Amino acid sequence: MEESQNTVNNQSTQRHSTPLPYREGQGGESAIVILNWNGAHMLRRFLPSVLANTPSSLASVIVADNGSTDDSLAVLAAEFPQVATIVLDRNYGFAEGYNQALRRVGEGYDYYLLLNSDVETPEGWLQPLHEYMEAHPEVAACQPKLRAEHTRTHFEYAGAAGGYLDGLGYPYCRGRVFETVEEDCGQYDTVADVFWATGAALMIRATTFWRVGGLDGRFFAHQEEIDLCWRLRARGHRIVCVPQSVVYHVGGGTLPKENPRKTFLNFRNNLLLLYKNLPEYRLRRVLFIRFWLDALASVVFLMKGEGRSFKAVWQARREFRRIKSDFAADRRANLAATVLDPIPEQHISSILVAYHLKGRKTFAQLG
């Protein structure tokens, strides 16, 4: 997303390039919402697969344009006139962009499915997600199995077969631990409860999304789905990966992995989600340890010649200290609503120790 963190303007004006569908709420209907920012090339490449392989009886496909400055809107109007489009007046980032878009989707949908614009959806991708959610009302959200679009035999970094969190706040997945991405040999083909589901392809009950406050727009982008899922799990909702559904994700389409802006957002937002959600008896110790681990990470960036990422780590920590008080009310509300502590899918042990010191590089090796 654009490197801007403008204050959200709830009075922004929008227009629809095509009318949004209204569903009668007969049960199970989904709004598949693709948030686009300067992604005309991605829409041309991947939107056809979504349209071709999404049964109209199960879902409507909607594109929300997040203030694009390229020819995205012209492409949608000329090449995909059948697709309902929400036009936001500027780039709100991933988190608030989706909040803004989903407020305008309308009533009658049981589920939202947040889908990145760089995701290819093969035939039969939606039905397993829909069927599982219909059969398990206690499940608030789910994700498909993500494979890499460029290496289709392997998992994709952003979500693989479902996400977890270690005791210090580091995320990892079935199929991806830090930089080690596994080949998909069917080893994670069972439905599994997870701590977080990827924002690249996140299906969530519409009423539950709003009941827990939606995405936190202040995150702008990165790890906002982990924050949302933490709130869901702490309130006792289940989140699962349904690997019978498979999609292919490019990943890193907006900001390259080595971009210092991405480093800033990841480090800042990770601290924010810890502060917002971690129980009081663990918070101080975890933040103390994280200071030294973040310092070590910054040194590693420096040794690799990535001076801008070195600076981004410390900018993120300064920003966290500056805005932490703005999240105090959210923290109190989250802790007051917590009914599940500890969360089973948050492993208290350190993934850093397991990965770097014990050489456990895959999810199965973590035990």
mmCIF file of N, CA and C in Angstrom, residues 144-233:
data_model
loop_
_atom_site.group_PDB
_atom_site.id
_atom_site.type_symbol
_atom_site.label_atom_id
_atom_site.label_comp_id
_atom_site.label_asym_id
_atom_site.label_seq_id
_atom_site.Cartn_x
_atom_site.Cartn_y
_atom_site.Cartn_z
ATOM 1 N N PRO A 144 -8.095 -20.707 2.944
ATOM 2 C CA PRO A 144 -7.678 -21.865 2.148
ATOM 3 C C PRO A 144 -6.192 -22.132 2.359
ATOM 4 N N LYS A 145 -5.715 -23.172 1.719
ATOM 5 C CA LYS A 145 -4.276 -23.410 1.656
ATOM 6 C C LYS A 145 -3.700 -22.506 0.580
ATOM 7 N N LEU A 146 -2.618 -21.816 0.916
ATOM 8 C CA LEU A 146 -1.971 -20.913 -0.043
ATOM 9 C C LEU A 146 -0.709 -21.551 -0.589
ATOM 10 N N ARG A 147 -0.668 -21.681 -1.915
ATOM 11 C CA ARG A 147 0.563 -22.066 -2.587
ATOM 12 C C ARG A 147 1.108 -20.854 -3.335
ATOM 13 N N ALA A 148 2.413 -20.884 -3.617
ATOM 14 C CA ALA A 148 3.055 -19.779 -4.322
ATOM 15 C C ALA A 148 2.698 -19.837 -5.794
ATOM 16 N N GLU A 149 2.297 -18.710 -6.351
ATOM 17 C CA GLU A 149 1.938 -18.660 -7.763
ATOM 18 C C GLU A 149 3.145 -18.912 -8.654
ATOM 19 N N HIS A 150 4.327 -18.487 -8.213
ATOM 20 C CA HIS A 150 5.540 -18.622 -9.023
ATOM 21 C C HIS A 150 6.209 -19.975 -8.860
ATOM 22 N N THR A 151 5.946 -20.674 -7.733
ATOM 23 C CA THR A 151 6.483 -22.020 -7.507
ATOM 24 C C THR A 151 5.329 -22.846 -6.976
ATOM 25 N N ARG A 152 4.529 -23.371 -7.860
ATOM 26 C CA ARG A 152 3.209 -23.857 -7.511
ATOM 27 C C ARG A 152 3.216 -25.147 -6.699
ATOM 28 N N THR A 153 4.371 -25.757 -6.549
ATOM 29 C CA THR A 153 4.476 -26.961 -5.730
ATOM 30 C C THR A 153 4.731 -26.633 -4.257
ATOM 31 N N HIS A 154 4.998 -25.368 -3.964
ATOM 32 C CA HIS A 154 5.383 -24.970 -2.610
ATOM 33 C C HIS A 154 4.335 -24.058 -1.980
ATOM 34 N N PHE A 155 4.359 -24.023 -0.650
ATOM 35 C CA PHE A 155 3.483 -23.109 0.071
ATOM 36 C C PHE A 155 3.889 -21.666 -0.209
ATOM 37 N N GLU A 156 2.983 -20.756 0.103
ATOM 38 C CA GLU A 156 3.265 -19.332 -0.061
ATOM 39 C C GLU A 156 3.487 -18.704 1.303
ATOM 40 N N TYR A 157 4.440 -17.806 1.360
ATOM 41 C CA TYR A 157 4.932 -17.237 2.606
ATOM 42 C C TYR A 157 3.834 -16.630 3.466
ATOM 43 N N ALA A 158 2.898 -15.911 2.854
ATOM 44 C CA ALA A 158 1.970 -15.075 3.617
ATOM 45 C C ALA A 158 0.951 -15.835 4.451
ATOM 46 N N GLY A 159 0.732 -17.112 4.160
ATOM 47 C CA GLY A 159 -0.295 -17.804 4.931
ATOM 48 C C GLY A 159 -0.161 -19.310 4.954
ATOM 49 N N ALA A 160 0.476 -19.872 3.923
ATOM 50 C CA ALA A 160 0.708 -21.316 3.833
ATOM 51 C C ALA A 160 -0.559 -22.083 4.222
ATOM 52 N N ALA A 161 -0.472 -22.941 5.233
ATOM 53 C CA ALA A 161 -1.634 -23.741 5.646
ATOM 54 C C ALA A 161 -2.137 -23.320 7.011
ATOM 55 N N GLY A 162 -2.049 -22.027 7.299
ATOM 56 C CA GLY A 162 -2.596 -21.499 8.550
ATOM 57 C C GLY A 162 -1.525 -20.975 9.479
ATOM 58 N N GLY A 163 -1.852 -19.893 10.208
ATOM 59 C CA GLY A 163 -0.853 -19.174 10.981
ATOM 60 C C GLY A 163 -0.912 -19.402 12.479
ATOM 61 N N TYR A 164 0.256 -19.272 13.103
ATOM 62 C CA TYR A 164 0.427 -19.430 14.546
ATOM 63 C C TYR A 164 1.282 -18.278 15.062
ATOM 64 N N LEU A 165 1.411 -18.201 16.378
ATOM 65 C CA LEU A 165 2.202 -17.151 17.012
ATOM 66 C C LEU A 165 2.992 -17.763 18.150
ATOM 67 N N ASP A 166 4.253 -17.351 18.306
ATOM 68 C CA ASP A 166 5.014 -17.862 19.441
ATOM 69 C C ASP A 166 4.847 -16.921 20.634
ATOM 70 N N GLY A 167 5.493 -17.264 21.734
ATOM 71 C CA GLY A 167 5.298 -16.515 22.967
ATOM 72 C C GLY A 167 5.819 -15.103 22.947
ATOM 73 N N LEU A 168 6.672 -14.771 21.977
ATOM 74 C CA LEU A 168 7.223 -13.427 21.876
ATOM 75 C C LEU A 168 6.596 -12.622 20.742
ATOM 76 N N GLY A 169 5.581 -13.214 20.094
ATOM 77 C CA GLY A 169 4.849 -12.480 19.072
ATOM 78 C C GLY A 169 5.295 -12.722 17.645
ATOM 79 N N TYR A 170 6.180 -13.691 17.418
ATOM 80 C CA TYR A 170 6.648 -13.953 16.061
ATOM 81 C C TYR A 170 5.676 -14.894 15.349
ATOM 82 N N PRO A 171 5.165 -14.491 14.189
ATOM 83 C CA PRO A 171 4.233 -15.347 13.455
ATOM 84 C C PRO A 171 4.956 -16.373 12.593
ATOM 85 N N TYR A 172 4.318 -17.517 12.410
ATOM 86 C CA TYR A 172 4.809 -18.555 11.503
ATOM 87 C C TYR A 172 3.605 -19.371 11.054
ATOM 88 N N CYS A 173 3.820 -20.321 10.152
ATOM 89 C CA CYS A 173 2.699 -21.039 9.548
ATOM 90 C C CYS A 173 2.992 -22.531 9.447
ATOM 91 N N ARG A 174 1.926 -23.301 9.309
ATOM 92 C CA ARG A 174 2.091 -24.665 8.820
ATOM 93 C C ARG A 174 2.585 -24.549 7.389
ATOM 94 N N GLY A 175 3.815 -24.964 7.173
ATOM 95 C CA GLY A 175 4.386 -24.873 5.843
ATOM 96 C C GLY A 175 5.373 -23.753 5.644
ATOM 97 N N ARG A 176 5.490 -22.837 6.641
ATOM 98 C CA ARG A 176 6.471 -21.743 6.527
ATOM 99 C C ARG A 176 6.901 -21.282 7.907
ATOM 100 N N VAL A 177 8.184 -21.447 8.193
ATOM 101 C CA VAL A 177 8.770 -20.948 9.438
ATOM 102 C C VAL A 177 9.899 -20.005 9.065
ATOM 103 N N PHE A 178 9.731 -18.733 9.405
ATOM 104 C CA PHE A 178 10.670 -17.690 8.969
ATOM 105 C C PHE A 178 10.877 -17.797 7.461
ATOM 106 N N GLU A 179 12.106 -17.980 7.010
ATOM 107 C CA GLU A 179 12.375 -17.986 5.574
ATOM 108 C C GLU A 179 12.268 -19.371 4.942
ATOM 109 N N THR A 180 12.019 -20.401 5.731
ATOM 110 C CA THR A 180 11.932 -21.755 5.204
ATOM 111 C C THR A 180 10.504 -22.051 4.769
ATOM 112 N N VAL A 181 10.307 -22.177 3.470
ATOM 113 C CA VAL A 181 8.994 -22.472 2.898
ATOM 114 C C VAL A 181 9.018 -23.904 2.366
ATOM 115 N N GLU A 182 8.097 -24.722 2.826
ATOM 116 C CA GLU A 182 8.101 -26.140 2.481
ATOM 117 C C GLU A 182 7.407 -26.409 1.147
ATOM 118 N N GLU A 183 7.783 -27.518 0.537
ATOM 119 C CA GLU A 183 7.023 -28.057 -0.579
ATOM 120 C C GLU A 183 5.739 -28.673 -0.034
ATOM 121 N N ASP A 184 4.653 -28.485 -0.765
ATOM 122 C CA ASP A 184 3.376 -29.058 -0.351
ATOM 123 C C ASP A 184 3.283 -30.492 -0.854
ATOM 124 N N CYS A 185 3.492 -31.419 0.061
ATOM 125 C CA CYS A 185 3.397 -32.845 -0.272
ATOM 126 C C CYS A 185 2.187 -33.485 0.396
ATOM 127 N N GLY A 186 1.224 -32.653 0.767
ATOM 128 C CA GLY A 186 0.026 -33.159 1.426
ATOM 129 C C GLY A 186 0.180 -33.328 2.926
ATOM 130 N N GLN A 187 1.308 -32.855 3.483
ATOM 131 C CA GLN A 187 1.558 -33.063 4.907
ATOM 132 C C GLN A 187 0.639 -32.242 5.810
ATOM 133 N N TYR A 188 -0.013 -31.232 5.268
ATOM 134 C CA TYR A 188 -0.914 -30.414 6.079
ATOM 135 C C TYR A 188 -2.306 -30.365 5.444
ATOM 136 N N ASP A 189 -2.771 -31.506 4.993
ATOM 137 C CA ASP A 189 -4.047 -31.562 4.291
ATOM 138 C C ASP A 189 -5.236 -31.842 5.198
ATOM 139 N N THR A 190 -5.035 -31.779 6.500
ATOM 140 C CA THR A 190 -6.152 -31.887 7.424
ATOM 141 C C THR A 190 -6.586 -30.494 7.863
ATOM 142 N N VAL A 191 -7.879 -30.338 8.083
ATOM 143 C CA VAL A 191 -8.388 -29.085 8.649
ATOM 144 C C VAL A 191 -7.780 -28.905 10.033
ATOM 145 N N ALA A 192 -7.275 -27.714 10.332
ATOM 146 C CA ALA A 192 -6.607 -27.478 11.602
ATOM 147 C C ALA A 192 -7.018 -26.138 12.182
ATOM 148 N N ASP A 193 -7.164 -26.114 13.498
ATOM 149 C CA ASP A 193 -7.359 -24.843 14.188
ATOM 150 C C ASP A 193 -6.055 -24.062 14.160
ATOM 151 N N VAL A 194 -6.149 -22.771 13.894
ATOM 152 C CA VAL A 194 -4.970 -21.916 13.799
ATOM 153 C C VAL A 194 -5.179 -20.674 14.654
ATOM 154 N N PHE A 195 -4.095 -19.967 14.906
ATOM 155 C CA PHE A 195 -4.176 -18.712 15.660
ATOM 156 C C PHE A 195 -4.665 -17.588 14.763
ATOM 157 N N TRP A 196 -4.146 -17.552 13.523
ATOM 158 C CA TRP A 196 -4.558 -16.501 12.599
ATOM 159 C C TRP A 196 -4.673 -17.050 11.187
ATOM 160 N N ALA A 197 -5.599 -16.458 10.456
ATOM 161 C CA ALA A 197 -5.796 -16.779 9.045
ATOM 162 C C ALA A 197 -5.295 -15.613 8.216
ATOM 163 N N THR A 198 -4.697 -15.922 7.103
ATOM 164 C CA THR A 198 -4.052 -14.900 6.282
ATOM 165 C C THR A 198 -5.056 -13.910 5.700
ATOM 166 N N GLY A 199 -4.660 -12.646 5.676
ATOM 167 C CA GLY A 199 -5.473 -11.616 5.045
ATOM 168 C C GLY A 199 -5.473 -11.689 3.540
ATOM 169 N N ALA A 200 -4.634 -12.551 2.963
ATOM 170 C CA ALA A 200 -4.622 -12.713 1.508
ATOM 171 C C ALA A 200 -5.875 -13.409 1.003
ATOM 172 N N ALA A 201 -6.498 -14.238 1.860
ATOM 173 C CA ALA A 201 -7.720 -14.957 1.491
ATOM 174 C C ALA A 201 -8.434 -15.332 2.785
ATOM 175 N N LEU A 202 -9.096 -14.376 3.378
ATOM 176 C CA LEU A 202 -9.701 -14.537 4.703
ATOM 177 C C LEU A 202 -11.216 -14.525 4.588
ATOM 178 N N MET A 203 -11.843 -15.620 4.965
ATOM 179 C CA MET A 203 -13.300 -15.706 5.005
ATOM 180 C C MET A 203 -13.744 -15.561 6.450
ATOM 181 N N ILE A 204 -14.680 -14.643 6.709
ATOM 182 C CA ILE A 204 -15.097 -14.347 8.073
ATOM 183 C C ILE A 204 -16.582 -14.046 8.100
ATOM 184 N N ARG A 205 -17.239 -14.444 9.168
ATOM 185 C CA ARG A 205 -18.657 -14.137 9.320
ATOM 186 C C ARG A 205 -18.826 -12.624 9.444
ATOM 187 N N ALA A 206 -19.741 -12.081 8.664
ATOM 188 C CA ALA A 206 -19.896 -10.628 8.599
ATOM 189 C C ALA A 206 -20.277 -10.038 9.943
ATOM 190 N N THR A 207 -21.219 -10.647 10.653
ATOM 191 C CA THR A 207 -21.641 -10.091 11.942
ATOM 192 C C THR A 207 -20.509 -10.140 12.959
ATOM 193 N N THR A 208 -19.722 -11.207 12.910
ATOM 194 C CA THR A 208 -18.613 -11.338 13.861
ATOM 195 C C THR A 208 -17.523 -10.317 13.575
ATOM 196 N N PHE A 209 -17.265 -10.067 12.301
ATOM 197 C CA PHE A 209 -16.262 -9.069 11.918
ATOM 198 C C PHE A 209 -16.545 -7.736 12.599
ATOM 199 N N TRP A 210 -17.785 -7.285 12.522
ATOM 200 C CA TRP A 210 -18.114 -5.984 13.111
ATOM 201 C C TRP A 210 -18.243 -6.063 14.623
ATOM 202 N N ARG A 211 -18.666 -7.218 15.138
ATOM 203 C CA ARG A 211 -18.834 -7.352 16.586
ATOM 204 C C ARG A 211 -17.518 -7.184 17.328
ATOM 205 N N VAL A 212 -16.411 -7.622 16.720
ATOM 206 C CA VAL A 212 -15.110 -7.495 17.385
ATOM 207 C C VAL A 212 -14.358 -6.244 16.938
ATOM 208 N N GLY A 213 -15.001 -5.392 16.135
ATOM 209 C CA GLY A 213 -14.403 -4.109 15.789
ATOM 210 C C GLY A 213 -13.743 -4.028 14.438
ATOM 211 N N GLY A 214 -13.836 -5.086 13.619
ATOM 212 C CA GLY A 214 -13.207 -5.051 12.308
ATOM 213 C C GLY A 214 -11.691 -4.997 12.388
ATOM 214 N N LEU A 215 -11.063 -4.625 11.297
ATOM 215 C CA LEU A 215 -9.613 -4.451 11.271
ATOM 216 C C LEU A 215 -9.251 -3.131 11.937
ATOM 217 N N ASP A 216 -8.085 -3.077 12.534
ATOM 218 C CA ASP A 216 -7.624 -1.836 13.155
ATOM 219 C C ASP A 216 -6.957 -0.974 12.090
ATOM 220 N N GLY A 217 -7.659 0.077 11.654
ATOM 221 C CA GLY A 217 -7.165 0.916 10.572
ATOM 222 C C GLY A 217 -5.859 1.605 10.877
ATOM 223 N N ARG A 218 -5.529 1.754 12.162
ATOM 224 C CA ARG A 218 -4.286 2.426 12.539
ATOM 225 C C ARG A 218 -3.051 1.599 12.189
ATOM 226 N N PHE A 219 -3.245 0.298 11.938
ATOM 227 C CA PHE A 219 -2.122 -0.544 11.522
ATOM 228 C C PHE A 219 -1.691 -0.215 10.093
ATOM 229 N N PHE A 220 -2.588 0.348 9.316
ATOM 230 C CA PHE A 220 -2.398 0.670 7.900
ATOM 231 C C PHE A 220 -2.236 -0.593 7.065
ATOM 232 N N ALA A 221 -1.165 -1.322 7.257
ATOM 233 C CA ALA A 221 -0.943 -2.579 6.536
ATOM 234 C C ALA A 221 0.061 -3.418 7.314
ATOM 235 N N HIS A 222 -0.081 -4.723 7.193
ATOM 236 C CA HIS A 222 0.789 -5.735 7.790
ATOM 237 C C HIS A 222 0.389 -6.062 9.235
ATOM 238 N N GLN A 223 0.076 -7.345 9.423
ATOM 239 C CA GLN A 223 -0.255 -7.970 10.698
ATOM 240 C C GLN A 223 -1.604 -7.531 11.270
ATOM 241 N N GLU A 224 -2.367 -6.759 10.487
ATOM 242 C CA GLU A 224 -3.694 -6.380 10.957
ATOM 243 C C GLU A 224 -4.611 -7.596 11.058
ATOM 244 N N GLU A 225 -4.407 -8.610 10.204
ATOM 245 C CA GLU A 225 -5.245 -9.795 10.303
ATOM 246 C C GLU A 225 -4.895 -10.618 11.538
ATOM 247 N N ILE A 226 -3.630 -10.573 11.984
ATOM 248 C CA ILE A 226 -3.249 -11.281 13.208
ATOM 249 C C ILE A 226 -3.913 -10.614 14.406
ATOM 250 N N ASP A 227 -3.936 -9.308 14.418
ATOM 251 C CA ASP A 227 -4.615 -8.576 15.489
ATOM 252 C C ASP A 227 -6.102 -8.928 15.528
ATOM 253 N N LEU A 228 -6.750 -8.938 14.370
ATOM 254 C CA LEU A 228 -8.161 -9.297 14.299
ATOM 255 C C LEU A 228 -8.386 -10.723 14.796
ATOM 256 N N CYS A 229 -7.561 -11.650 14.338
ATOM 257 C CA CYS A 229 -7.727 -13.048 14.731
ATOM 258 C C CYS A 229 -7.433 -13.258 16.211
ATOM 259 N N TRP A 230 -6.501 -12.502 16.769
ATOM 260 C CA TRP A 230 -6.234 -12.598 18.212
ATOM 261 C C TRP A 230 -7.485 -12.212 18.987
ATOM 262 N N ARG A 231 -8.153 -11.151 18.573
ATOM 263 C CA ARG A 231 -9.395 -10.750 19.235
ATOM 264 C C ARG A 231 -10.459 -11.839 19.114
ATOM 265 N N LEU A 232 -10.528 -12.468 17.957
ATOM 266 C CA LEU A 232 -11.494 -13.554 17.771
ATOM 267 C C LEU A 232 -11.192 -14.735 18.686
ATOM 268 N N ARG A 233 -9.943 -15.179 18.684
ATOM 269 C CA ARG A 233 -9.584 -16.351 19.492
ATOM 270 C C ARG A 233 -9.732 -16.066 20.982
#
